[in-house]
Tab-separated table of C-alpha atoms and ligand atoms in Angstrom:
chain	number	residue	atom	x	y	z
A	2	MET	CA	-29.241	32.760	-19.210
A	3	SER	CA	-25.896	32.351	-19.319
A	4	ILE	CA	-22.735	32.953	-17.085
A	5	LYS	CA	-19.421	33.840	-17.627
A	6	SER	CA	-16.550	33.174	-15.035
A	7	PRO	CA	-13.568	30.747	-15.004
A	8	ILE	CA	-15.842	28.016	-14.369
A	9	THR	CA	-19.073	28.468	-17.060
A	10	LEU	CA	-22.142	27.963	-16.285
A	11	ASP	CA	-25.411	27.236	-19.121
A	12	ALA	CA	-28.725	27.205	-18.453
A	13	LYS	CA	-30.797	27.028	-21.348
A	14	TYR	CA	-32.116	23.804	-20.885
A	15	LEU	CA	-33.220	24.913	-17.541
A	16	ALA	CA	-36.216	26.678	-18.967
A	17	PRO	CA	-39.217	27.126	-19.024
A	18	ASN	CA	-38.789	25.131	-15.642
A	19	LEU	CA	-36.911	27.442	-14.910
A	20	THR	CA	-36.040	30.720	-15.881
A	21	ALA	CA	-33.945	33.770	-14.881
A	22	GLU	CA	-37.207	35.893	-13.606
A	23	MET	CA	-37.964	32.634	-11.017
A	24	VAL	CA	-34.063	32.894	-9.086
A	25	ALA	CA	-34.604	36.881	-9.929
A	26	GLU	CA	-37.339	36.053	-7.049
A	27	ARG	CA	-35.680	34.310	-4.945
A	28	SER	CA	-32.532	36.198	-4.872
A	29	VAL	CA	-32.833	38.234	-1.329
A	30	GLN	CA	-32.987	35.406	0.303
A	31	VAL	CA	-29.991	33.549	-2.065
A	32	SER	CA	-27.755	36.784	-0.622
A	33	ALA	CA	-28.661	36.461	2.749
A	34	CYS	CA	-27.527	32.895	3.102
A	35	ALA	CA	-24.042	33.864	1.331
A	36	ARG	CA	-23.423	36.621	4.006
A	37	ASN	CA	-24.609	34.263	6.484
A	38	LEU	CA	-22.232	31.867	5.060
A	39	ARG	CA	-18.923	34.326	4.808
A	40	GLU	CA	-20.080	36.368	7.882
A	41	ALA	CA	-19.849	32.503	10.489
A	42	ARG	CA	-23.529	33.280	11.142
A	43	CYS	CA	-25.584	31.006	10.292
A	44	ALA	CA	-26.140	26.783	11.305
A	45	GLY	CA	-22.482	24.813	11.587
A	46	ALA	CA	-20.970	28.033	11.752
A	47	GLU	CA	-17.641	26.406	13.443
A	48	PHE	CA	-17.134	25.041	10.308
A	49	THR	CA	-16.548	27.128	8.197
A	50	GLY	CA	-12.811	27.155	7.750
A	51	TRP	CA	-13.071	25.911	4.742
A	52	LEU	CA	-14.137	29.033	3.023
A	53	SER	CA	-10.384	31.103	2.514
A	54	PRO	CA	-8.948	27.728	0.997
A	55	ALA	CA	-5.678	29.748	0.534
A	56	GLU	CA	-5.604	29.579	4.480
A	57	ILE	CA	-6.071	26.531	5.802
A	58	LEU	CA	-2.134	24.678	6.123
A	59	THR	CA	-0.064	27.547	8.172
A	60	SER	CA	3.137	28.188	5.866
A	61	ASP	CA	4.864	25.995	8.546
A	62	GLU	CA	2.438	22.889	7.953
A	63	ASN	CA	2.854	23.575	4.171
A	64	SER	CA	6.479	23.200	3.742
A	65	ARG	CA	6.325	20.892	6.299
A	66	LEU	CA	3.164	18.456	3.728
A	67	ASN	CA	5.679	19.035	0.822
A	68	ALA	CA	8.988	17.852	2.464
A	69	LYS	CA	6.661	14.715	3.490
A	70	ILE	CA	4.988	14.096	-0.125
A	71	ALA	CA	8.764	14.089	-1.641
A	72	GLN	CA	10.234	11.976	1.138
A	73	LEU	CA	7.664	9.351	0.640
A	74	ARG	CA	7.070	9.996	-3.501
A	75	LYS	CA	11.215	9.297	-3.083
A	76	GLU	CA	11.696	6.439	-0.846
A	77	THR	CA	7.895	4.100	-1.221
A	78	ASP	CA	6.037	2.614	-4.458
A	79	MET	CA	2.406	3.042	-3.296
A	80	LEU	CA	0.348	5.005	-0.822
A	81	VAL	CA	-2.231	3.470	1.227
A	82	VAL	CA	-4.684	6.069	1.946
A	83	ILE	CA	-7.026	4.689	5.108
A	84	GLY	CA	-10.276	6.213	5.239
A	85	ILE	CA	-13.782	6.475	4.700
A	86	GLY	CA	-16.228	9.632	3.638
A	87	GLY	CA	-15.049	12.970	3.626
A	88	SER	CA	-10.823	11.414	4.502
A	89	TYR	CA	-10.754	10.175	1.669
A	90	LEU	CA	-13.101	10.738	-1.777
A	91	GLY	CA	-12.068	13.958	-2.097
A	92	SER	CA	-8.207	13.200	-2.521
A	93	ARG	CA	-9.456	9.892	-4.756
A	94	ALA	CA	-11.861	12.523	-7.027
A	95	VAL	CA	-8.595	14.676	-7.897
A	96	ILE	CA	-6.252	12.156	-7.741
A	97	GLU	CA	-8.405	9.827	-10.049
A	98	ALA	CA	-9.133	13.229	-12.244
A	99	LEU	CA	-5.960	14.360	-12.779
A	100	SER	CA	-2.806	11.833	-11.759
A	101	ASP	CA	-0.713	10.134	-14.222
A	102	CYS	CA	-0.405	7.452	-11.396
A	103	PRO	CA	-2.951	7.208	-10.269
A	104	GLU	CA	-2.362	3.842	-10.059
A	105	GLN	CA	0.094	4.352	-7.134
A	106	VAL	CA	-2.653	5.053	-4.405
A	107	VAL	CA	-5.012	2.660	-3.948
A	108	TYR	CA	-7.469	3.044	-0.533
A	109	ALA	CA	-9.004	0.970	2.203
A	110	GLY	CA	-11.004	1.954	5.163
A	111	GLN	CA	-14.128	2.133	2.953
A	112	ASN	CA	-15.873	-0.216	3.045
A	113	ILE	CA	-15.336	-4.040	5.537
A	114	SER	CA	-14.893	-6.543	3.165
A	115	ALA	CA	-12.548	-9.349	3.587
A	116	ASP	CA	-12.304	-9.848	0.028
A	117	TYR	CA	-11.062	-6.464	-1.132
A	118	ALA	CA	-8.587	-5.891	2.038
A	119	THR	CA	-7.036	-10.321	0.767
A	120	LYS	CA	-7.004	-8.616	-2.459
A	121	LEU	CA	-5.246	-5.355	-1.680
A	122	ILE	CA	-2.414	-7.077	0.349
A	123	LYS	CA	-1.773	-9.604	-1.905
A	124	GLN	CA	-1.565	-6.411	-4.558
A	125	LEU	CA	0.822	-4.521	-2.226
A	126	SER	CA	3.017	-7.474	-0.893
A	127	GLY	CA	6.655	-7.403	-1.942
A	128	LYS	CA	6.140	-3.044	-2.726
A	129	ARG	CA	7.296	-0.525	-0.649
A	130	VAL	CA	3.791	0.750	1.037
A	131	ALA	CA	3.570	3.911	2.647
A	132	ILE	CA	0.475	4.664	4.082
A	133	ASN	CA	-1.594	7.382	5.297
A	134	VAL	CA	-4.373	6.862	7.414
A	135	ILE	CA	-7.349	9.582	7.748
A	136	SER	CA	-9.714	9.978	10.410
A	137	LYS	CA	-10.420	13.418	12.080
A	138	SER	CA	-12.594	11.389	15.152
A	139	GLY	CA	-9.889	9.005	14.963
A	140	THR	CA	-12.102	7.042	16.346
A	141	THR	CA	-13.626	5.432	13.150
A	142	THR	CA	-14.044	1.776	12.609
A	143	GLU	CA	-14.240	0.922	9.186
A	144	PRO	CA	-10.256	2.689	8.922
A	145	ALA	CA	-9.183	1.599	12.565
A	146	VAL	CA	-9.979	-2.249	11.229
A	147	ALA	CA	-8.027	-1.585	7.987
A	148	PHE	CA	-5.517	0.010	9.275
A	149	ARG	CA	-4.635	-3.180	12.030
A	150	LEU	CA	-4.724	-5.640	8.629
A	151	LEU	CA	-2.352	-3.196	6.797
A	152	LYS	CA	0.113	-1.539	9.482
A	153	GLN	CA	2.431	-4.672	9.110
A	154	LEU	CA	2.632	-3.917	5.084
A	155	VAL	CA	4.958	-1.240	6.656
A	156	PRO	CA	8.557	-2.450	7.823
A	157	ALA	CA	9.183	-2.134	12.293
A	158	ASP	CA	12.189	-0.245	11.456
A	159	LYS	CA	9.749	2.162	8.360
A	160	GLN	CA	6.963	2.672	10.195
A	161	SER	CA	8.147	5.717	12.141
A	162	GLU	CA	8.743	6.847	8.758
A	163	TRP	CA	6.197	6.176	5.804
A	164	ILE	CA	3.078	5.939	8.234
A	165	VAL	CA	1.735	8.630	8.699
A	166	ALA	CA	-1.753	9.967	10.771
A	167	THR	CA	-4.407	13.045	9.684
A	168	THR	CA	-6.103	13.317	12.585
A	169	ASP	CA	-7.662	16.164	15.368
A	170	ALA	CA	-5.144	18.289	16.743
A	171	ASN	CA	-5.375	17.281	20.433
A	172	LYS	CA	-7.549	14.372	20.474
A	173	GLY	CA	-8.837	10.909	19.569
A	174	SER	CA	-7.218	7.373	19.700
A	175	LEU	CA	-5.083	8.055	15.975
A	176	LEU	CA	-3.608	10.765	17.443
A	177	LYS	CA	-2.852	8.501	20.574
A	178	LEU	CA	-1.102	5.515	18.717
A	179	ALA	CA	0.744	7.775	15.754
A	180	ARG	CA	2.584	9.651	18.882
A	181	GLU	CA	3.122	6.313	20.248
A	182	MET	CA	4.699	4.861	16.523
A	183	GLY	CA	6.527	7.716	16.488
A	184	CYS	CA	4.696	9.090	12.816
A	185	ALA	CA	4.120	12.427	11.247
A	186	THR	CA	1.161	13.381	12.096
A	187	PHE	CA	-0.939	16.410	10.153
A	188	VAL	CA	-3.735	17.880	11.157
A	189	VAL	CA	-7.092	17.869	10.235
A	190	PRO	CA	-8.385	21.759	11.595
A	191	ASP	CA	-11.212	21.890	14.521
A	192	THR	CA	-12.997	24.111	11.834
A	193	ILE	CA	-12.955	22.033	9.043
A	194	GLY	CA	-15.072	18.443	8.379
A	195	GLY	CA	-14.500	16.115	6.485
A	196	ARG	CA	-16.553	16.081	3.148
A	197	TYR	CA	-15.343	19.879	3.367
A	198	SER	CA	-11.391	19.076	3.657
A	199	VAL	CA	-10.008	17.703	0.397
A	200	LEU	CA	-8.450	21.181	0.748
A	201	SER	CA	-6.660	21.045	3.933
A	202	ALA	CA	-3.938	18.293	4.248
A	203	VAL	CA	-6.892	15.182	4.489
A	204	GLY	CA	-6.735	15.578	0.665
A	205	LEU	CA	-3.047	17.457	0.203
A	206	LEU	CA	-0.786	14.977	1.166
A	207	PRO	CA	-2.534	11.879	-0.857
A	208	ILE	CA	-2.716	14.288	-4.020
A	209	GLY	CA	0.463	15.486	-4.151
A	210	TYR	CA	1.872	11.472	-3.675
A	211	ALA	CA	0.160	11.709	-7.130
A	212	GLY	CA	1.384	13.791	-8.727
A	213	VAL	CA	-0.407	16.289	-9.105
A	214	ASP	CA	-0.093	20.507	-8.128
A	215	ILE	CA	-1.734	20.702	-5.212
A	216	LYS	CA	-0.847	24.820	-4.966
A	217	ALA	CA	-2.365	24.608	-8.060
A	218	LEU	CA	-5.193	22.982	-6.668
A	219	VAL	CA	-5.643	25.443	-3.939
A	220	GLN	CA	-4.934	28.632	-5.776
A	221	GLY	CA	-8.146	27.658	-8.307
A	222	ALA	CA	-10.091	27.573	-5.397
A	223	ALA	CA	-9.071	30.765	-3.956
A	224	GLU	CA	-9.149	32.544	-6.879
A	225	CYS	CA	-12.995	30.892	-6.831
A	226	ALA	CA	-13.686	31.930	-3.177
A	227	LYS	CA	-12.654	35.432	-4.221
A	228	LEU	CA	-15.516	35.011	-6.898
A	229	CYS	CA	-18.053	34.020	-4.580
A	230	ALA	CA	-17.489	36.355	-2.108
A	231	GLY	CA	-17.279	38.844	-4.848
A	232	SER	CA	-21.057	39.275	-5.265
A	233	ASP	CA	-24.491	37.317	-3.847
A	234	ASP	CA	-26.644	37.750	-6.819
A	235	PRO	CA	-27.335	34.266	-8.402
A	236	LEU	CA	-27.744	36.044	-11.852
A	237	LYS	CA	-23.708	37.377	-11.541
A	238	ASN	CA	-22.424	34.027	-9.173
A	239	PRO	CA	-22.798	30.917	-10.900
A	240	ALA	CA	-22.657	28.808	-7.261
A	241	LEU	CA	-25.458	30.969	-6.086
A	242	PHE	CA	-26.879	30.436	-9.510
A	243	TYR	CA	-26.794	26.718	-8.925
A	244	ALA	CA	-27.703	26.696	-5.035
A	245	ALA	CA	-31.080	29.094	-6.690
A	246	ALA	CA	-31.714	26.770	-9.567
A	247	ARG	CA	-32.188	23.119	-7.143
A	248	ASN	CA	-34.312	25.071	-4.510
A	249	VAL	CA	-36.888	26.471	-7.220
A	250	LEU	CA	-36.450	23.116	-9.160
A	251	TYR	CA	-36.678	21.496	-5.043
A	252	HIS	CA	-40.385	22.811	-4.792
A	253	GLN	CA	-41.484	22.020	-8.053
A	254	GLY	CA	-41.221	18.761	-7.193
A	255	TYR	CA	-38.338	17.687	-8.601
A	256	SER	CA	-36.415	14.933	-6.147
A	257	THR	CA	-32.941	13.821	-7.359
A	258	GLU	CA	-30.657	15.475	-9.559
A	259	LEU	CA	-27.800	13.507	-11.340
A	260	LEU	CA	-24.754	14.617	-11.995
A	261	ALA	CA	-23.760	13.261	-15.254
A	262	ASN	CA	-20.371	13.875	-16.656
A	263	PHE	CA	-18.781	12.226	-19.812
A	264	GLU	CA	-15.601	11.844	-18.868
A	265	PRO	CA	-14.821	8.758	-16.986
A	266	ARG	CA	-12.047	9.987	-15.255
A	267	LEU	CA	-14.542	12.407	-13.062
A	268	HIS	CA	-16.501	9.251	-12.090
A	269	THR	CA	-15.436	10.101	-8.238
A	270	LEU	CA	-15.491	13.246	-8.267
A	271	ALA	CA	-18.813	12.358	-8.558
A	272	GLU	CA	-18.411	10.544	-5.676
A	273	TRP	CA	-17.495	13.355	-3.712
A	274	TRP	CA	-19.860	15.449	-4.759
A	275	LYS	CA	-23.363	13.235	-3.474
A	276	GLN	CA	-20.904	12.557	-0.234
A	277	LEU	CA	-21.435	16.449	-0.405
A	278	PHE	CA	-24.550	17.496	-1.154
A	279	GLY	CA	-26.502	13.673	0.410
A	280	GLU	CA	-24.984	14.191	3.267
A	281	SER	CA	-24.671	18.036	4.029
A	282	GLU	CA	-28.508	18.532	2.913
A	283	GLY	CA	-30.322	15.238	2.946
A	284	LYS	CA	-32.407	15.493	6.404
A	285	GLN	CA	-35.237	16.683	8.218
A	286	ASN	CA	-36.576	14.617	5.263
A	287	ILE	CA	-35.814	16.957	2.843
A	288	GLY	CA	-32.929	17.371	-0.077
A	289	LEU	CA	-32.183	16.168	-3.142
A	290	PHE	CA	-31.220	12.814	-3.821
A	291	PRO	CA	-28.178	13.614	-5.773
A	292	ALA	CA	-27.081	10.247	-7.697
A	293	ALA	CA	-24.846	10.543	-10.878
A	294	VAL	CA	-24.243	8.777	-14.365
A	295	ASP	CA	-20.964	8.226	-16.576
A	296	PHE	CA	-21.852	9.105	-19.784
A	297	THR	CA	-22.520	7.560	-22.613
A	298	THR	CA	-22.226	4.631	-21.049
A	299	ASP	CA	-25.012	4.832	-18.965
A	300	LEU	CA	-26.788	6.600	-21.673
A	301	HIS	CA	-27.486	2.839	-22.121
A	302	SER	CA	-28.373	1.351	-19.193
A	303	MET	CA	-29.683	4.901	-16.529
A	304	GLY	CA	-30.579	6.578	-20.063
A	305	GLN	CA	-33.618	5.346	-20.941
A	306	TYR	CA	-34.578	6.204	-17.350
A	307	VAL	CA	-33.255	9.167	-17.490
A	308	GLN	CA	-35.186	9.660	-20.605
A	309	GLU	CA	-38.823	8.496	-19.812
A	310	GLY	CA	-38.950	7.157	-16.445
A	311	ARG	CA	-40.594	8.812	-13.550
A	312	ARG	CA	-40.051	12.666	-13.566
A	313	ASN	CA	-38.460	14.102	-10.997
A	314	LEU	CA	-35.126	14.499	-12.175
A	315	ILE	CA	-33.247	16.871	-12.920
A	316	GLU	CA	-29.189	17.102	-14.416
A	317	SER	CA	-26.295	18.903	-13.690
A	318	PHE	CA	-23.341	18.030	-16.515
A	319	VAL	CA	-20.255	18.634	-15.774
A	320	ILE	CA	-18.460	19.348	-19.167
A	321	ILE	CA	-14.647	19.608	-19.908
A	322	ASP	CA	-14.905	21.966	-23.394
A	323	GLY	CA	-11.096	21.121	-24.267
A	324	GLY	CA	-7.189	20.076	-23.700
A	325	GLU	CA	-8.569	16.700	-24.598
A	326	PRO	CA	-5.452	14.060	-25.915
A	327	ASP	CA	-5.522	14.323	-30.211
A	328	LEU	CA	-6.982	11.396	-31.306
A	329	THR	CA	-8.270	10.845	-34.639
A	330	VAL	CA	-11.094	8.563	-35.757
A	331	PRO	CA	-8.841	5.976	-38.065
A	332	ALA	CA	-10.234	6.058	-41.971
A	333	TRP	CA	-10.915	2.030	-43.502
A	334	ASP	CA	-9.925	1.537	-46.823
A	335	VAL	CA	-13.668	-0.545	-47.041
A	336	ASP	CA	-15.937	1.608	-44.698
A	337	ALA	CA	-17.418	-1.772	-43.832
A	338	ASP	CA	-18.791	-0.331	-40.560
A	339	GLY	CA	-20.507	2.220	-41.781
A	340	MET	CA	-18.102	4.865	-39.797
A	341	ASN	CA	-15.938	6.453	-42.441
A	342	TYR	CA	-18.088	9.283	-42.191
A	343	LEU	CA	-16.734	9.912	-38.997
A	344	ALA	CA	-13.054	9.653	-40.203
A	345	GLY	CA	-11.099	11.861	-39.224
A	346	LYS	CA	-13.352	13.643	-36.742
A	347	PRO	CA	-11.514	13.693	-32.883
A	348	ILE	CA	-13.152	11.478	-30.942
A	349	SER	CA	-13.118	14.530	-28.603
A	350	TRP	CA	-15.248	16.171	-30.829
A	351	VAL	CA	-17.660	13.154	-31.144
A	352	ASN	CA	-17.823	13.094	-27.665
A	353	GLN	CA	-18.375	16.742	-27.755
A	354	MET	CA	-21.325	15.913	-29.586
A	355	ALA	CA	-22.792	13.146	-27.658
A	356	TYR	CA	-23.275	15.785	-24.936
A	357	GLU	CA	-25.162	18.275	-27.152
A	358	ALA	CA	-27.449	15.782	-28.458
A	359	THR	CA	-28.304	14.570	-24.354
A	360	ALA	CA	-28.779	17.980	-22.872
A	361	ALA	CA	-31.447	18.493	-25.499
A	362	ALA	CA	-33.011	15.309	-25.637
A	363	HIS	CA	-32.979	14.904	-21.624
A	364	ARG	CA	-34.728	18.713	-21.526
A	365	ASP	CA	-36.947	17.755	-24.553
A	366	GLY	CA	-37.513	14.637	-22.660
A	367	GLY	CA	-38.769	16.700	-19.472
A	368	VAL	CA	-35.343	16.660	-17.606
A	369	PRO	CA	-34.484	20.419	-16.667
A	370	ASN	CA	-30.925	19.961	-16.940
A	371	LEU	CA	-27.615	22.831	-16.563
A	372	THR	CA	-24.104	22.371	-17.594
A	373	ILE	CA	-20.715	23.530	-16.143
A	374	HIS	CA	-18.517	24.179	-18.263
A	375	LEU	CA	-14.243	23.988	-17.513
A	376	ALA	CA	-12.170	25.201	-20.187
A	377	GLU	CA	-9.693	22.242	-19.434
A	378	LEU	CA	-9.619	20.152	-16.903
A	379	SER	CA	-6.715	21.103	-14.998
A	380	ALA	CA	-5.663	21.229	-10.762
A	381	ALA	CA	-6.792	25.120	-11.235
A	382	SER	CA	-10.207	23.938	-12.550
A	383	LEU	CA	-10.471	21.206	-10.394
A	384	GLY	CA	-9.845	23.436	-7.189
A	385	ALA	CA	-12.175	25.951	-8.553
A	386	LEU	CA	-14.934	23.350	-9.454
A	387	MET	CA	-14.896	21.282	-6.034
A	388	TYR	CA	-14.596	24.895	-4.150
A	389	MET	CA	-17.672	26.268	-6.533
A	390	PHE	CA	-19.821	22.748	-4.897
A	391	GLU	CA	-19.059	23.513	-1.650
A	392	TYR	CA	-19.513	26.761	-1.493
A	393	ALA	CA	-23.161	26.390	-3.177
A	394	CYS	CA	-24.029	23.225	-1.257
A	395	GLY	CA	-23.635	25.212	1.786
A	396	VAL	CA	-25.557	27.830	0.465
A	397	SER	CA	-28.070	25.301	-0.337
A	398	CYS	CA	-28.163	23.529	3.100
A	399	LEU	CA	-29.027	27.161	4.278
A	400	MET	CA	-32.133	27.834	1.779
A	401	GLN	CA	-33.372	24.719	3.239
A	402	GLY	CA	-33.366	25.518	6.668
A	403	VAL	CA	-30.375	23.271	7.467
A	404	ASN	CA	-27.039	22.702	9.362
A	405	PRO	CA	-24.946	21.911	5.800
A	406	PHE	CA	-21.861	20.920	8.546
A	407	ASN	CA	-23.367	18.107	10.545
A	408	GLN	CA	-24.318	14.569	9.581
A	409	PRO	CA	-26.655	13.249	12.953
A	410	GLY	CA	-28.092	10.625	10.492
A	411	VAL	CA	-25.039	8.030	10.350
A	412	GLU	CA	-24.973	8.055	13.990
A	413	ALA	CA	-27.474	5.827	13.823
A	414	TYR	CA	-26.647	1.912	12.365
A	415	LYS	CA	-23.085	3.235	13.698
A	416	LEU	CA	-24.900	2.866	17.378
A	417	ASN	CA	-26.490	-0.568	15.353
A	418	MET	CA	-23.211	-2.335	14.386
A	419	PHE	CA	-21.886	-1.115	18.073
A	420	LYS	CA	-24.189	-3.066	19.845
A	421	LEU	CA	-24.148	-6.209	17.099
A	422	LEU	CA	-20.370	-6.434	17.672
A	423	GLY	CA	-20.685	-5.395	21.485
A	424	LYS	CA	-18.868	-2.455	21.749
A	425	PRO	CA	-18.238	-1.659	25.427
A	426	GLY	CA	-20.531	0.674	26.099
A	427	TYR	CA	-23.396	-0.175	23.873
A	428	GLU	CA	-24.313	-3.285	25.693
A	429	GLY	CA	-27.941	-4.482	24.552
A	430	GLY	CA	-29.440	-5.332	21.016
A	431	ILE	CA	-31.797	-3.902	18.285
A	432	ALA	CA	-34.717	-2.951	18.826
A	433	ALA	CA	-37.374	-5.100	18.224
A	434	VAL	CA	-39.782	-4.410	14.905
A	435	GLU	CA	-42.606	-5.850	14.558
A	436	ALA	CA	-41.533	-8.393	11.054
A	437	VAL	CA	-42.752	-8.404	7.765
A	438	GLU	CA	-43.822	-12.789	8.041
A	439	VAL	CA	-42.667	-14.426	4.305
A	440	LYS	CA	-42.541	-18.248	4.310
A	441	PHE	CA	-40.999	-19.411	0.598
B	12	PA5	O1	-17.857	14.816	5.823
B	12	PA5	C1	-17.691	13.408	7.085
B	12	PA5	O2	-17.929	13.889	8.271
B	12	PA5	C2	-17.816	12.671	7.341
B	12	PA5	O3	-18.407	11.643	6.043
B	12	PA5	C3	-16.433	11.820	7.997
B	12	PA5	O4	-15.432	12.155	6.614
B	12	PA5	C4	-16.884	10.183	7.919
B	12	PA5	O5	-17.430	10.045	8.193
B	12	PA5	C5	-15.151	9.375	8.026
B	12	PA5	O6	-14.981	10.277	9.656
B	12	PA5	P1	-13.724	10.028	10.249
B	12	PA5	O7	-12.082	10.936	9.569
B	12	PA5	O8	-13.920	11.623	12.088
B	12	PA5	O9	-13.021	8.793	10.521
């Protein structure tokens, strides 16, 4: 079973747990969910603006965004992206996968660590620092605290030029603050939630600052959108096949999906994917738990569990087939380490063999797996892949009967935290529970 498209999907190691016939049996449900998503006749329909990547920014907004990126690249040394969740993971995923200078972009507001903030401030001292503070709600605690800490790094006479806020068009304290400071603002569209926002100004400003071709990224996603809309048959559409396969396997009792790569620069893509699927699908006590592994690194740690631990895992590999640097294993005159059998072989080929060996071994160990192949890693292919995941995620959620675009569960910790912090309006402590008494 193999589906051809700009992104190739190889499903041979899903058998025997999952066959083409099983996917075909789900085609009526999958097709209906895909149509409902595209035609915005589903739960959360008001948040489907991401479906048309090329239309997210108007041409005026696009020009303004590109002008701001050019100005910041020319006038500053470093960009701090302040945001959490969907407000930073997409841009960080793309920057770490594709940028030649990922170290010029740093991240804050994605944790509340005093140690992290202190070291970041030290790292940025003496640099010309730009800040892009990003929050759709404009009220999230973590980025708001980080902005208070880091704003001072931008000289007062440059703040209106080098600080940029990306937030709601009409409301929120960040918008008010940005207006008071006279900073440029970009919009998180009303129709797009955080984890689906990488191709809006939320992702594009930091990605463009890092020198990645944002036009190609959006075009790659737009091509994939055409492909996704082109067929509602899961045997002809990789996004729908992926959605159907993980759903069938979930209902067979598999409860965890591992996203596995063999390329360190895809690490944060997996973080973004975890948020996308975890926050979209994990509700009403259901959903595959999304986890990620970096191979071959984790083959020497998590590999044991994947091969022989509890059999509740499915695995999705993201593999880059070509375009890797031309580096070969050196030959040694004295073959002291016994590695001369690899002398002259490309490192990328050795890595490829490691992937093929792993996919087969995990299948034999009872981990059904599929592989998403990218011909090469480029802005266009990454844009396509991220769109494919977003589309598949929307369809997966609708198949499970949950709203892909809300995150009611995130409020629980916030409510308790606000009470503990004494935020006005949140008086009263956390509800008491019967405690387990232990004495050591
Ligand atoms: O996907 C989401 O909606 C969330 O992860 C948000 O992006 C995250 O909670 C940050 O919210 P905000 O952008 O409002 O600060």
